Amino acid sequence: TLLPLLAKLDSDLTDKRTERGAAEADLAALRAEVERLVFWDRGFGPRGLKSFLFDSVIPLLNERARFYGELLTAGTLSVQFSTTVEKDDGLEDRFAVNVLHSSGVDSYALLSGGERQRCNLIINLALQDLVASRATRPLPIAIYDEAFEGLDRTGVEAAVRVLVEAARAKDLVLVV
């Protein structure tokens, strides 16, 4: 009577070992899948491809923002693009547009309406130059909506000079 019981236990043990082997194989497959997903999450996350692409365009954006800032504000306003911001616990990867006024103001919200409008124009023109540098065909049109809103006479004159310069490369420029 003991022999059949031992045979049954041996059969059950073999079945359990088989189940364990299958579970271990499933676990290994799941771990491999998690590893693959973590790879893609990092690759397409904030520190991956997106960060790489932003880092590659920052020099051009900053150069063009300096150029337009000098033309529009004679260096009074500075706009700088970056891919990191300072946090209490270190740096964080995040696309940021930083504004600095010669008076020391470093917040877009604290600028006057005309100064904000100049910043907007600087940013728009820099981004337009970035797009033009990446385009396979030139875009022959530019549209500026309310480009002079909030600007004083000096600001309007500077904006007109900059827009006239930008228009040289376009077939059609519309200012709404």
CSV table of C-alpha atoms in Angstrom, one decimal, residues 35-158:
chain,number,residue,atom,x,y,z
A,35,GLU,CA,13.8,45.2,-19.5
A,36,ARG,CA,12.8,45.9,-23.1
A,37,LEU,CA,10.0,48.2,-22.0
A,38,VAL,CA,12.3,50.1,-19.6
A,39,PHE,CA,14.7,50.6,-22.5
A,40,TRP,CA,12.0,52.2,-24.7
A,41,ASP,CA,10.6,54.2,-21.8
A,42,ARG,CA,14.0,55.7,-21.2
A,43,GLY,CA,14.7,56.1,-24.9
A,44,PHE,CA,11.5,58.1,-25.6
A,45,GLY,CA,11.3,59.7,-22.2
A,46,PRO,CA,12.4,63.1,-21.1
A,47,ARG,CA,16.1,62.1,-20.9
A,48,GLY,CA,16.1,60.1,-24.1
A,49,LEU,CA,15.5,61.0,-27.7
A,50,LYS,CA,13.4,64.0,-26.8
A,51,SER,CA,16.3,65.5,-24.7
A,52,PHE,CA,18.8,64.7,-27.5
A,53,LEU,CA,16.7,66.5,-30.1
A,54,PHE,CA,16.1,69.5,-27.9
A,55,ASP,CA,19.9,69.6,-27.0
A,56,SER,CA,20.7,69.6,-30.7
A,57,VAL,CA,18.6,72.7,-31.5
A,58,ILE,CA,19.4,74.8,-28.5
A,59,PRO,CA,22.6,76.4,-29.9
A,60,LEU,CA,20.7,77.6,-33.0
A,61,LEU,CA,17.7,78.9,-31.0
A,62,ASN,CA,20.0,80.8,-28.6
A,63,GLU,CA,22.0,82.3,-31.4
A,64,ARG,CA,18.9,83.5,-33.2
A,65,ALA,CA,17.3,84.8,-30.0
A,66,ARG,CA,20.5,86.8,-29.2
A,67,PHE,CA,20.4,88.2,-32.8
A,68,TYR,CA,16.8,89.2,-32.6
A,69,GLY,CA,17.1,90.4,-29.0
A,70,GLU,CA,19.8,92.8,-30.0
A,71,LEU,CA,17.8,94.1,-33.0
A,72,LEU,CA,14.6,94.5,-31.1
A,73,THR,CA,15.8,95.7,-27.7
A,74,ALA,CA,19.4,96.8,-28.2
A,75,GLY,CA,20.4,94.1,-25.7
A,76,THR,CA,17.9,95.2,-23.0
A,77,LEU,CA,16.1,91.9,-23.1
A,78,SER,CA,17.8,88.5,-23.4
A,79,VAL,CA,15.9,85.3,-24.2
A,80,GLN,CA,17.7,82.0,-23.7
A,81,PHE,CA,16.4,78.5,-24.3
A,82,SER,CA,17.6,75.6,-22.2
A,83,THR,CA,16.8,71.9,-21.7
A,84,THR,CA,17.4,71.9,-17.9
A,85,VAL,CA,16.0,73.8,-15.0
A,86,GLU,CA,17.4,74.1,-11.5
A,87,LYS,CA,15.5,72.4,-8.7
A,88,ASP,CA,16.2,72.2,-5.0
A,89,ASP,CA,17.5,68.7,-5.4
A,90,GLY,CA,19.5,69.3,-8.6
A,91,LEU,CA,18.8,69.7,-12.3
A,92,GLU,CA,15.7,68.5,-14.0
A,93,ASP,CA,15.4,67.9,-17.7
A,94,ARG,CA,12.7,70.3,-19.0
A,95,PHE,CA,12.6,72.6,-22.0
A,96,ALA,CA,12.6,76.2,-20.7
A,97,VAL,CA,12.6,79.7,-22.1
A,98,ASN,CA,14.4,82.1,-19.8
A,99,VAL,CA,14.1,85.9,-20.0
A,100,LEU,CA,16.4,88.4,-18.5
A,101,HIS,CA,16.0,92.2,-18.5
A,102,SER,CA,19.0,94.4,-18.1
A,103,SER,CA,17.4,95.7,-14.9
A,104,GLY,CA,17.7,92.3,-13.4
A,105,VAL,CA,14.1,91.1,-13.8
A,106,ASP,CA,14.3,87.4,-14.7
A,107,SER,CA,10.6,86.6,-15.0
A,108,TYR,CA,8.4,87.0,-18.1
A,109,ALA,CA,5.4,87.8,-15.9
A,110,LEU,CA,7.2,90.8,-14.4
A,111,LEU,CA,7.9,92.4,-17.8
A,112,SER,CA,5.7,95.2,-19.2
A,113,GLY,CA,3.2,94.4,-22.0
A,114,GLY,CA,5.5,95.8,-24.6
A,115,GLU,CA,8.5,93.9,-23.2
A,116,ARG,CA,6.5,90.7,-23.2
A,117,GLN,CA,5.5,91.4,-26.8
A,118,ARG,CA,9.2,91.9,-27.8
A,119,CYS,CA,10.0,88.6,-26.1
A,120,ASN,CA,7.2,86.9,-28.0
A,121,LEU,CA,8.6,88.2,-31.2
A,122,ILE,CA,12.1,87.2,-30.4
A,123,ILE,CA,10.9,83.6,-29.6
A,124,ASN,CA,8.7,83.4,-32.6
A,125,LEU,CA,11.5,84.6,-35.0
A,126,ALA,CA,14.0,82.2,-33.4
A,127,LEU,CA,11.6,79.3,-33.8
A,128,GLN,CA,10.8,80.3,-37.4
A,129,ASP,CA,14.6,80.2,-38.1
A,130,LEU,CA,14.8,76.8,-36.5
A,131,VAL,CA,12.0,75.5,-38.7
A,132,ALA,CA,13.5,77.1,-41.8
A,133,SER,CA,16.9,75.4,-41.0
A,134,ARG,CA,15.2,72.0,-40.8
A,135,ALA,CA,12.8,72.3,-43.7
A,136,THR,CA,13.4,70.4,-46.9
A,137,ARG,CA,11.7,73.2,-48.9
A,138,PRO,CA,11.6,76.8,-47.9
A,139,LEU,CA,8.2,78.1,-46.7
A,140,PRO,CA,7.6,81.3,-48.7
A,141,ILE,CA,5.1,82.9,-46.3
A,142,ALA,CA,5.2,84.3,-42.8
A,143,ILE,CA,2.2,85.5,-40.8
A,144,TYR,CA,2.5,87.7,-37.7
A,145,ASP,CA,-0.6,88.2,-35.6
A,146,GLU,CA,-0.7,91.4,-33.5
A,147,ALA,CA,3.0,91.8,-33.7
A,148,PHE,CA,2.8,95.5,-32.6
A,149,GLU,CA,0.3,95.1,-29.8
A,150,GLY,CA,1.6,96.7,-26.6
A,151,LEU,CA,4.7,98.2,-28.2
A,152,ASP,CA,5.6,101.9,-27.9
A,153,ARG,CA,6.8,103.9,-30.9
A,154,THR,CA,10.4,102.8,-30.5
A,155,GLY,CA,9.3,99.2,-30.2
A,156,VAL,CA,7.1,99.4,-33.3
A,157,GLU,CA,10.0,100.9,-35.3
A,158,ALA,CA,12.3,98.1,-34.1
